[in-house]
Short mmCIF file of C-alpha atoms and ligand atoms in Angstrom, two decimals:
data_model
loop_
_atom_site.label_atom_id
_atom_site.label_comp_id
_atom_site.label_asym_id
_atom_site.label_seq_id
_atom_site.Cartn_x
_atom_site.Cartn_y
_atom_site.Cartn_z
CA MET A 1 5.89 12.89 -32.88
CA ALA A 2 5.65 9.12 -32.30
CA ALA A 3 2.44 7.67 -30.91
CA PHE A 4 2.13 7.76 -27.13
CA THR A 5 -0.42 7.34 -24.35
CA VAL A 6 -0.41 9.15 -20.99
CA ILE A 7 -0.72 6.26 -18.53
CA SER A 8 -0.54 7.52 -15.01
CA GLU A 9 0.04 10.15 -12.54
CA PRO A 10 3.77 10.97 -12.39
CA THR A 11 6.04 8.67 -10.54
CA ALA A 12 8.91 11.14 -10.99
CA ALA A 13 8.57 14.63 -9.66
CA GLY A 14 8.43 17.24 -12.35
CA PRO A 15 10.31 20.57 -12.32
CA ALA A 16 10.43 22.07 -8.89
CA PRO A 17 8.07 25.08 -8.46
CA MET A 18 10.99 26.89 -6.67
CA ASP A 19 13.13 26.61 -9.83
CA LEU A 20 10.22 27.56 -12.09
CA ASP A 21 9.48 30.63 -10.08
CA ARG A 22 12.99 32.06 -10.65
CA CYS A 23 12.14 32.91 -14.27
CA VAL A 24 11.02 36.62 -14.53
CA HIS A 25 10.17 36.30 -18.24
CA CYS A 26 12.81 38.95 -19.18
CA GLY A 27 13.79 37.11 -22.52
CA LEU A 28 17.51 37.68 -22.08
CA CYS A 29 18.10 34.00 -22.72
CA LEU A 30 16.38 33.94 -26.12
CA ASN A 31 19.37 34.70 -28.26
CA ALA A 32 21.49 32.22 -26.48
CA CYS A 33 19.12 29.46 -27.46
CA PRO A 34 19.96 27.54 -30.65
CA THR A 35 16.42 26.32 -31.35
CA TYR A 36 15.00 29.84 -30.91
CA ARG A 37 17.69 31.23 -33.13
CA GLU A 38 16.84 28.72 -35.85
CA LEU A 39 12.99 28.78 -35.56
CA GLY A 40 12.20 32.19 -33.95
CA LEU A 41 9.44 30.55 -32.03
CA GLU A 42 8.63 31.54 -28.40
CA MET A 43 7.55 27.91 -27.66
CA ASP A 44 11.05 26.69 -28.70
CA SER A 45 12.82 29.22 -26.52
CA PRO A 46 13.88 28.76 -22.95
CA ARG A 47 11.19 31.19 -21.63
CA GLY A 48 8.49 29.53 -23.72
CA ARG A 49 9.46 26.02 -22.48
CA ILE A 50 9.45 27.28 -18.89
CA TYR A 51 5.96 28.69 -19.49
CA GLN A 52 4.85 25.28 -20.71
CA MET A 53 6.38 23.51 -17.76
CA VAL A 54 4.46 25.84 -15.44
CA GLN A 55 1.22 24.85 -17.21
CA VAL A 56 1.95 21.22 -16.66
CA ALA A 57 2.97 21.83 -13.02
CA ASN A 58 -0.38 23.49 -12.45
CA GLY A 59 -2.17 20.43 -13.60
CA GLY A 60 -2.25 21.04 -17.39
CA PRO A 61 -2.19 17.96 -19.74
CA LEU A 62 0.87 16.46 -21.28
CA THR A 63 0.07 17.27 -24.93
CA PRO A 64 2.01 16.16 -28.02
CA GLY A 65 3.00 19.81 -28.48
CA TYR A 66 4.55 19.86 -25.02
CA LEU A 67 6.51 16.65 -25.68
CA GLU A 68 7.68 18.04 -28.96
CA HIS A 69 8.94 21.39 -27.56
CA ILE A 70 10.66 19.75 -24.60
CA GLY A 71 12.08 17.09 -26.93
CA LEU A 72 13.47 19.78 -29.29
CA CYS A 73 15.55 21.41 -26.44
CA LEU A 74 19.18 20.39 -26.67
CA ALA A 75 19.68 20.63 -22.93
CA CYS A 76 22.73 22.67 -23.92
CA ARG A 77 22.21 25.07 -21.04
CA GLY A 78 23.22 28.14 -23.07
CA CYS A 79 20.20 29.79 -21.49
CA GLU A 80 21.53 29.09 -17.97
CA THR A 81 24.66 31.12 -18.79
CA ALA A 82 22.65 33.99 -20.24
CA CYS A 83 19.98 34.12 -17.40
CA PRO A 84 20.44 36.91 -14.89
CA SER A 85 17.99 35.26 -12.46
CA GLY A 86 19.95 32.07 -12.07
CA VAL A 87 17.23 29.77 -13.52
CA PRO A 88 18.75 26.24 -13.35
CA TYR A 89 17.42 25.34 -16.67
CA GLY A 90 19.41 22.05 -17.04
CA ARG A 91 17.75 20.80 -13.82
CA LEU A 92 14.35 21.87 -15.14
CA VAL A 93 14.56 20.14 -18.45
CA GLU A 94 15.92 16.94 -16.94
CA ALA A 95 13.06 16.97 -14.39
CA ALA A 96 10.55 17.63 -17.14
CA ARG A 97 11.85 14.72 -19.15
CA ALA A 98 11.87 12.39 -16.13
CA GLU A 99 8.16 13.26 -15.56
CA ILE A 100 7.31 12.66 -19.16
CA GLU A 101 9.18 9.36 -18.95
CA SER A 102 7.19 8.25 -16.00
CA ARG A 103 3.80 9.28 -17.42
CA VAL A 104 4.01 8.45 -21.09
CA ARG A 105 3.86 5.05 -22.68
CA ARG A 106 5.52 5.22 -26.02
CA GLY A 107 4.94 3.11 -29.07
CA TRP A 108 6.47 -0.43 -29.04
CA ARG A 109 9.33 0.44 -31.49
CA ASP A 110 10.46 3.41 -29.30
CA ARG A 111 10.24 1.32 -26.19
CA TRP A 112 12.25 -1.49 -27.61
CA LEU A 113 14.90 0.81 -28.99
CA ARG A 114 15.28 2.79 -25.80
CA ARG A 115 15.38 -0.38 -23.65
CA PHE A 116 18.07 -1.81 -25.94
CA VAL A 117 20.25 1.30 -26.09
CA PHE A 118 20.00 2.50 -22.46
CA ARG A 119 19.70 -0.82 -20.58
CA HIS A 120 21.63 -3.33 -22.72
CA LEU A 121 24.04 -1.47 -25.01
CA LEU A 122 25.51 1.52 -23.14
CA PRO A 123 26.12 -0.11 -19.76
CA SER A 124 27.68 -3.30 -21.22
CA ARG A 125 31.32 -3.64 -22.27
CA VAL A 126 30.47 -6.90 -24.14
CA ALA A 127 27.55 -5.40 -26.06
CA LEU A 128 29.59 -2.24 -26.94
CA SER A 129 32.46 -4.39 -28.12
CA VAL A 130 30.29 -6.45 -30.33
CA ALA A 131 28.61 -3.32 -31.78
CA GLY A 132 32.05 -1.78 -32.33
CA THR A 133 33.30 -4.85 -34.11
CA LEU A 134 30.31 -4.88 -36.45
CA LEU A 135 30.85 -1.24 -37.16
CA TYR A 136 34.56 -1.88 -37.91
CA LEU A 137 33.66 -4.68 -40.33
CA TYR A 138 31.12 -2.40 -42.08
CA GLU A 139 33.90 0.15 -42.52
CA ALA A 140 36.85 -2.15 -43.24
CA SER A 141 34.99 -4.21 -45.84
CA GLY A 142 34.55 -1.11 -47.94
CA VAL A 143 30.73 -1.17 -47.72
CA LYS A 144 30.60 2.11 -45.92
CA ALA A 145 32.76 3.90 -48.55
CA LEU A 146 30.72 2.32 -51.34
CA ALA A 147 27.36 3.35 -49.73
CA ARG A 148 28.60 6.88 -49.33
CA SER A 149 30.09 7.26 -52.78
CA THR A 150 27.15 5.80 -54.66
CA GLY A 151 24.65 7.79 -52.72
CA VAL A 152 22.61 4.60 -52.07
CA LEU A 153 22.08 5.73 -48.46
CA LYS A 154 19.65 8.32 -49.74
CA LEU A 155 17.29 5.43 -50.50
CA PHE A 156 17.11 4.68 -46.86
CA GLY A 157 15.62 8.12 -46.01
CA ARG A 158 16.22 9.04 -42.34
CA LEU A 159 18.42 6.02 -41.70
CA GLY A 160 20.69 7.28 -44.54
CA GLU A 161 20.90 10.71 -42.95
CA LEU A 162 21.76 9.24 -39.57
CA GLU A 163 24.58 7.20 -41.13
CA GLN A 164 26.50 10.43 -41.81
CA LEU A 165 26.59 11.06 -38.06
CA ALA A 166 27.57 7.48 -37.09
CA PRO A 167 30.83 7.18 -35.21
CA SER A 168 33.79 5.14 -36.56
CA ALA A 169 35.26 2.20 -34.79
CA GLU A 170 38.90 2.42 -33.73
CA PRO A 171 40.27 -0.96 -32.89
CA PRO A 172 42.04 -1.98 -30.59
CA PHE A 173 39.29 -0.60 -28.36
CA PHE A 174 40.20 1.30 -25.17
CA PHE A 175 38.36 -1.32 -23.10
CA SER A 176 41.62 -3.33 -23.30
CA GLN A 177 43.34 -0.65 -21.16
CA ILE A 178 40.76 -0.83 -18.36
CA GLY A 179 42.31 -2.06 -15.13
CA ARG A 180 45.82 -0.94 -16.14
CA THR A 181 48.07 1.63 -14.34
CA PHE A 182 50.40 3.80 -16.37
CA PRO A 183 53.45 5.27 -14.57
CA ALA A 184 54.37 8.89 -14.57
CA LYS A 185 57.15 10.03 -16.95
CA GLY A 186 59.76 11.50 -14.59
CA ASN A 187 58.80 12.30 -11.06
CA ARG A 188 55.38 11.27 -9.96
CA ARG A 189 53.47 14.45 -8.97
CA TYR A 190 49.84 13.13 -9.00
CA ARG A 191 47.90 9.92 -8.95
CA VAL A 192 44.80 10.22 -11.05
CA ALA A 193 41.95 7.92 -12.21
CA PHE A 194 40.77 8.22 -15.78
CA LEU A 195 37.13 7.36 -16.60
CA ALA A 196 37.00 6.42 -20.26
CA GLY A 197 33.13 6.40 -20.76
CA CYS A 198 31.16 4.02 -22.88
CA ILE A 199 31.08 4.63 -26.67
CA ALA A 200 34.35 6.54 -26.49
CA ASN A 201 36.12 3.22 -25.75
CA ILE A 202 35.06 2.14 -29.23
CA SER A 203 35.10 5.33 -31.29
CA PHE A 204 37.75 7.43 -29.53
CA ALA A 205 40.29 4.82 -28.45
CA ARG A 206 43.19 6.84 -29.80
CA LEU A 207 41.94 9.93 -27.88
CA GLY A 208 41.89 7.85 -24.73
CA GLU A 209 45.56 6.74 -25.36
CA ALA A 210 46.52 10.39 -26.09
CA THR A 211 44.97 11.49 -22.82
CA VAL A 212 47.00 8.96 -20.90
CA ARG A 213 50.22 10.06 -22.62
CA VAL A 214 49.53 13.73 -21.92
CA LEU A 215 48.95 12.96 -18.28
CA GLN A 216 52.08 10.86 -17.97
CA ARG A 217 54.14 13.75 -19.46
CA ASN A 218 52.73 15.90 -16.74
CA GLY A 219 53.86 13.69 -13.90
CA CYS A 220 50.70 11.71 -13.40
CA GLU A 221 50.47 8.06 -12.51
CA VAL A 222 47.24 7.19 -14.47
CA VAL A 223 44.99 4.50 -13.23
CA ILE A 224 42.09 3.21 -15.39
CA PRO A 225 39.89 1.78 -12.64
CA PRO A 226 38.56 -1.66 -13.50
CA GLY A 227 34.96 -1.27 -12.20
CA GLN A 228 34.12 1.76 -14.23
CA GLY A 229 31.45 2.09 -16.87
CA CYS A 230 29.07 4.40 -18.70
CA CYS A 231 28.54 7.64 -16.67
CA GLY A 232 24.74 7.75 -17.22
CA ALA A 233 24.70 11.27 -18.84
CA LEU A 234 22.73 10.05 -21.83
CA HIS A 235 20.27 8.39 -19.40
CA VAL A 236 19.86 11.59 -17.40
CA HIS A 237 19.22 13.66 -20.56
CA ALA A 238 16.60 11.08 -21.70
CA GLY A 239 14.76 11.32 -18.29
CA LEU A 240 15.97 7.83 -17.15
CA ARG A 241 17.18 8.84 -13.71
CA GLU A 242 16.81 5.51 -11.99
CA GLU A 243 19.12 3.82 -14.61
CA ALA A 244 21.56 6.67 -14.29
CA ARG A 245 21.69 6.23 -10.45
CA HIS A 246 22.63 2.56 -10.93
CA LEU A 247 25.50 3.61 -13.23
CA ALA A 248 26.56 6.35 -10.83
CA ARG A 249 26.88 3.99 -7.97
CA ARG A 250 29.07 1.64 -10.04
CA ASN A 251 31.48 4.38 -10.92
CA ILE A 252 31.62 5.70 -7.34
CA ASP A 253 32.51 2.20 -6.06
CA ALA A 254 35.12 1.95 -8.77
CA VAL A 255 36.86 5.15 -7.71
CA LEU A 256 36.52 5.85 -4.00
CA GLY A 257 39.29 4.40 -1.78
CA GLY A 258 41.79 4.56 -4.65
CA ASP A 259 43.74 7.48 -3.07
CA TYR A 260 43.47 9.68 -6.15
CA ASP A 261 44.36 13.39 -6.32
CA ALA A 262 41.74 13.75 -9.08
CA VAL A 263 39.29 11.72 -11.18
CA LEU A 264 39.36 12.75 -14.81
CA THR A 265 37.35 12.59 -17.96
CA ASN A 266 38.11 13.84 -21.41
CA ALA A 267 34.39 14.04 -22.34
CA ALA A 268 32.72 17.31 -21.25
CA GLY A 269 29.28 15.83 -21.64
CA CYS A 270 30.17 13.01 -19.16
CA GLY A 271 31.93 15.45 -16.81
CA SER A 272 28.92 17.55 -16.38
CA THR A 273 26.88 14.54 -15.08
CA LEU A 274 29.74 13.03 -13.15
CA LYS A 275 30.08 16.28 -11.23
CA GLU A 276 26.37 16.25 -10.46
CA TYR A 277 26.26 12.71 -8.97
CA GLN A 278 25.52 14.24 -5.57
CA GLU A 279 22.30 15.71 -6.97
CA LEU A 280 21.35 12.47 -8.66
CA LEU A 281 21.96 10.48 -5.47
CA ALA A 282 20.77 13.03 -2.96
CA GLY A 283 17.97 10.80 -1.70
CA ASP A 284 20.16 7.66 -1.40
CA ARG A 285 21.22 7.37 2.24
CA HIS A 286 24.10 4.91 1.41
CA TYR A 287 25.50 6.90 -1.48
CA ALA A 288 24.68 10.60 -0.90
CA GLY A 289 27.94 11.17 1.05
CA LYS A 290 30.01 9.06 -1.29
CA ALA A 291 28.63 10.96 -4.27
CA GLN A 292 29.80 14.21 -2.67
CA GLN A 293 33.31 12.80 -2.19
CA PHE A 294 33.34 11.56 -5.80
CA ALA A 295 32.14 14.92 -7.18
CA ALA A 296 34.77 16.83 -5.23
CA LEU A 297 37.47 14.73 -7.02
CA MET A 298 35.94 15.00 -10.46
CA ARG A 299 37.74 17.28 -13.07
CA ASP A 300 37.56 17.83 -16.75
CA ILE A 301 40.93 16.97 -18.33
CA THR A 302 41.39 20.66 -19.55
CA GLU A 303 40.46 21.94 -16.11
CA PHE A 304 43.01 19.67 -14.44
CA LEU A 305 45.87 20.39 -16.90
CA ALA A 306 45.31 24.17 -16.64
CA SER A 307 45.40 24.02 -12.84
CA ILE A 308 48.74 22.28 -12.57
CA HIS A 309 52.23 23.36 -13.55
CA LEU A 310 52.05 22.35 -17.17
CA ASN A 311 55.05 20.58 -18.75
CA LEU A 312 56.09 23.02 -21.49
CA GLU A 313 58.58 20.63 -23.24
CA MET A 314 56.55 20.83 -26.42
CA GLY A 315 57.53 21.04 -30.06
CA PRO A 316 55.73 23.27 -32.61
CA VAL A 317 52.29 22.59 -34.02
CA ARG A 318 52.03 24.69 -37.18
CA ALA A 319 48.32 24.96 -37.57
CA THR A 320 45.59 27.55 -37.38
CA VAL A 321 43.14 26.41 -34.75
CA THR A 322 39.66 27.55 -33.76
CA TYR A 323 37.83 26.33 -30.67
CA GLN A 324 34.19 25.18 -30.39
CA ASP A 325 32.99 25.37 -26.75
CA SER A 326 31.39 22.18 -25.65
CA CYS A 327 28.09 23.13 -24.04
CA HIS A 328 28.57 20.88 -21.09
CA LEU A 329 32.02 22.44 -20.49
CA ALA A 330 31.16 26.10 -21.04
CA HIS A 331 27.57 26.19 -19.66
CA GLY A 332 27.35 22.98 -17.59
CA GLN A 333 30.78 23.34 -15.81
CA LYS A 334 31.53 27.03 -16.51
CA ILE A 335 34.89 26.16 -17.99
CA ARG A 336 35.86 28.35 -20.91
CA GLY A 337 39.38 29.62 -20.17
CA ALA A 338 41.13 26.29 -19.54
CA PRO A 339 41.01 24.88 -23.09
CA ARG A 340 41.96 28.23 -24.61
CA GLN A 341 44.80 28.65 -22.13
CA LEU A 342 46.16 25.15 -23.01
CA LEU A 343 46.05 25.90 -26.75
CA SER A 344 47.91 29.18 -26.09
CA ARG A 345 50.83 27.25 -24.54
CA ILE A 346 51.45 25.17 -27.79
CA PRO A 347 54.45 26.68 -29.72
CA GLU A 348 53.54 28.17 -33.12
CA LEU A 349 49.88 27.25 -32.86
CA GLN A 350 47.80 30.19 -34.29
CA PHE A 351 44.53 30.59 -32.49
CA ARG A 352 41.48 32.21 -34.09
CA GLU A 353 38.25 32.66 -31.98
CA MET A 354 35.14 31.69 -33.86
CA PRO A 355 31.94 33.83 -33.70
CA PHE A 356 29.25 32.28 -31.50
CA ALA A 357 31.74 29.61 -30.23
CA ASP A 358 29.50 28.81 -27.21
CA ILE A 359 26.36 28.16 -29.20
CA CYS A 360 25.73 24.42 -29.48
CA CYS A 361 26.82 22.46 -32.56
CA GLY A 362 23.70 20.28 -32.46
CA SER A 363 25.35 17.15 -31.07
CA ALA A 364 23.83 17.07 -27.56
CA GLY A 365 24.17 13.44 -26.68
CA THR A 366 21.68 11.44 -28.74
CA TYR A 367 19.92 14.65 -29.97
CA ASN A 368 21.58 14.32 -33.40
CA VAL A 369 19.93 10.95 -33.80
CA ILE A 370 16.56 11.69 -32.27
CA GLN A 371 16.14 15.29 -33.60
CA ASN A 372 18.19 14.71 -36.71
CA GLN A 373 16.73 17.53 -38.80
CA MET A 374 17.14 20.26 -36.20
CA SER A 375 20.52 18.98 -35.36
CA LEU A 376 21.71 19.22 -39.02
CA GLN A 377 20.22 22.76 -39.28
CA ILE A 378 22.11 23.90 -36.19
CA LEU A 379 25.32 22.24 -37.51
CA SER A 380 25.02 24.08 -40.80
CA THR A 381 24.92 27.35 -38.88
CA LYS A 382 27.84 26.29 -36.70
CA MET A 383 29.89 25.41 -39.80
CA GLN A 384 29.43 28.94 -41.22
CA SER A 385 31.09 30.22 -38.07
CA ALA A 386 33.89 27.73 -38.23
CA ASN A 387 34.46 28.34 -41.96
CA ALA A 388 34.61 32.11 -41.35
CA THR A 389 37.75 31.77 -39.18
CA GLY A 390 39.81 30.09 -42.03
CA ALA A 391 41.18 27.72 -39.45
CA ASP A 392 42.46 24.37 -40.56
CA VAL A 393 41.74 22.65 -37.21
CA ILE A 394 38.54 22.82 -35.20
CA ALA A 395 39.38 21.92 -31.65
CA THR A 396 36.83 20.97 -28.98
CA ALA A 397 36.74 19.11 -25.68
CA ASN A 398 34.08 16.56 -26.08
CA PRO A 399 33.97 13.36 -28.23
CA GLY A 400 30.24 13.90 -29.02
CA CYS A 401 30.98 17.37 -30.43
CA MET A 402 33.91 15.94 -32.39
CA LEU A 403 31.59 13.49 -34.16
CA GLN A 404 29.13 16.20 -34.96
CA LEU A 405 31.82 18.63 -36.24
CA GLN A 406 33.38 15.83 -38.32
CA ALA A 407 29.97 15.35 -40.05
CA GLY A 408 29.85 19.15 -40.34
CA VAL A 409 33.16 19.23 -42.18
CA ARG A 410 31.97 16.47 -44.49
CA LEU A 411 28.78 18.36 -45.26
CA HIS A 412 29.82 21.97 -45.27
CA GLY A 413 33.46 22.24 -44.42
CA SER A 414 36.68 22.96 -46.27
CA GLY A 415 38.63 19.86 -45.17
CA GLN A 416 39.37 20.94 -41.59
CA ARG A 417 40.63 18.49 -39.05
CA VAL A 418 38.56 18.07 -35.90
CA MET A 419 40.67 17.42 -32.81
CA HIS A 420 40.32 17.33 -29.06
CA VAL A 421 42.49 19.90 -27.21
CA VAL A 422 44.26 16.97 -25.64
CA GLU A 423 45.21 15.54 -29.08
CA LEU A 424 46.88 18.87 -29.93
CA LEU A 425 48.82 18.79 -26.68
CA ASP A 426 49.81 15.17 -27.35
CA LEU A 427 51.05 16.19 -30.80
CA ALA A 428 53.01 19.05 -29.29
CA TYR A 429 54.74 16.65 -26.83
CA ARG A 430 55.47 14.16 -29.56
CA ASN A 431 57.03 16.95 -31.71
CA PHE A 432 59.46 17.88 -28.95
S1 SF4 B 501 19.02 24.22 -23.05
FE1 SF4 B 501 19.67 25.05 -25.03
S2 SF4 B 501 18.12 24.43 -26.47
FE2 SF4 B 501 17.26 24.17 -24.39
S3 SF4 B 501 16.14 26.08 -23.95
FE3 SF4 B 501 18.23 26.32 -23.14
S4 SF4 B 501 19.46 27.28 -24.78
FE4 SF4 B 501 17.56 26.48 -25.70
S1 SF4 B 502 15.05 31.90 -18.12
FE1 SF4 B 502 16.16 33.70 -17.15
S2 SF4 B 502 16.79 34.89 -18.95
FE2 SF4 B 502 15.18 33.53 -19.67
S3 SF4 B 502 13.25 34.59 -19.43
FE3 SF4 B 502 13.53 33.47 -17.61
S4 SF4 B 502 14.62 34.89 -16.18
FE4 SF4 B 502 14.82 35.78 -18.19
#
């Protein structure tokens, strides 16, 4: 645990007593929790973490142990699904982290890194484009391949391990599409806005294009609203709620008044936060109502496509496919059927359910960077499940999970392809 000092009374409210009181300590959530499954420790289970939150809420100190156990939580919300008492665990852990953030002064390195990533990199198109270009040069120059093949990265210790999880750059970046409108193919049935996120513009630019194509094939006029930006999900997970509010207002202004039937994302992690803007902005008298309107329009791409009359003019995709639930889709948004239903519509695609498909893969936003060891341990377990299916494609519905699973294939896999559900649909349409 990095050095820290407790500096003040909280400026952010911690977990609400009303939410904490809902836990009846039954333990039914324990086996749904990836960290408990790996470590077998009560303090790293949902029930144990809630117990520790109660101690702090009752005036107990913020100890290094508390920070560690809360930090090791993936915020995957698997426990929320398992809990019969309706404990809103996602809300609890976000509030616990916001309280920690407001009371703890971290070491200078941590503070500098967090300020750079959360305030200067993620919200800025220019900064992300520069970072993406540098990443591309690192890959295109052959340095990346050389570093991996010679094993030199091992000399850099933790930095070397993190490199395995680093995204690739996919020029031309999707930023170049922001502000454009793409017409529907055939009759226009819907007018939708697509929010492309932040890092996904750099590392999943082809996925963004595939998303637009699939929507066009389904009678959608697709607008990429010019004022959009990072959704703030990573900020919320890190306890930086004020910064997240700023980003939420920006996205709301970019979308409302655009006469859209739906606002879409292809990133389940972003969608979960985008759908909760009304909670984030509940105390903002100018934006609380607008946030509600925004959240009412917000849909995950799989949720939207499964809800409309899907264009079935698809060609065959001859692949055996398994599906990894993205936590923020399955547990955060309660969407499990839609991606599976879409896969079942693709001709000749063989589907094989993987065991424990809704247990987190260890990606969890920036978790795989900050809690790298635990993330890799969880990933190794996940790959045993994926390998057991014998599938040659691992599908999922979140770019963050795709990155993690790609690393999983490199480390423990058998050459599987990792694809978004939308990319498989796009392939089927192109094969028609
Ligand atoms: S959110 Fe995930 S990691 Fe955290 S306690 Fe719940 S199940 Fe465990
Ligand atoms: S969080 Fe829910 S499932 Fe877990 S111990 Fe508490 S009441 Fe039981």
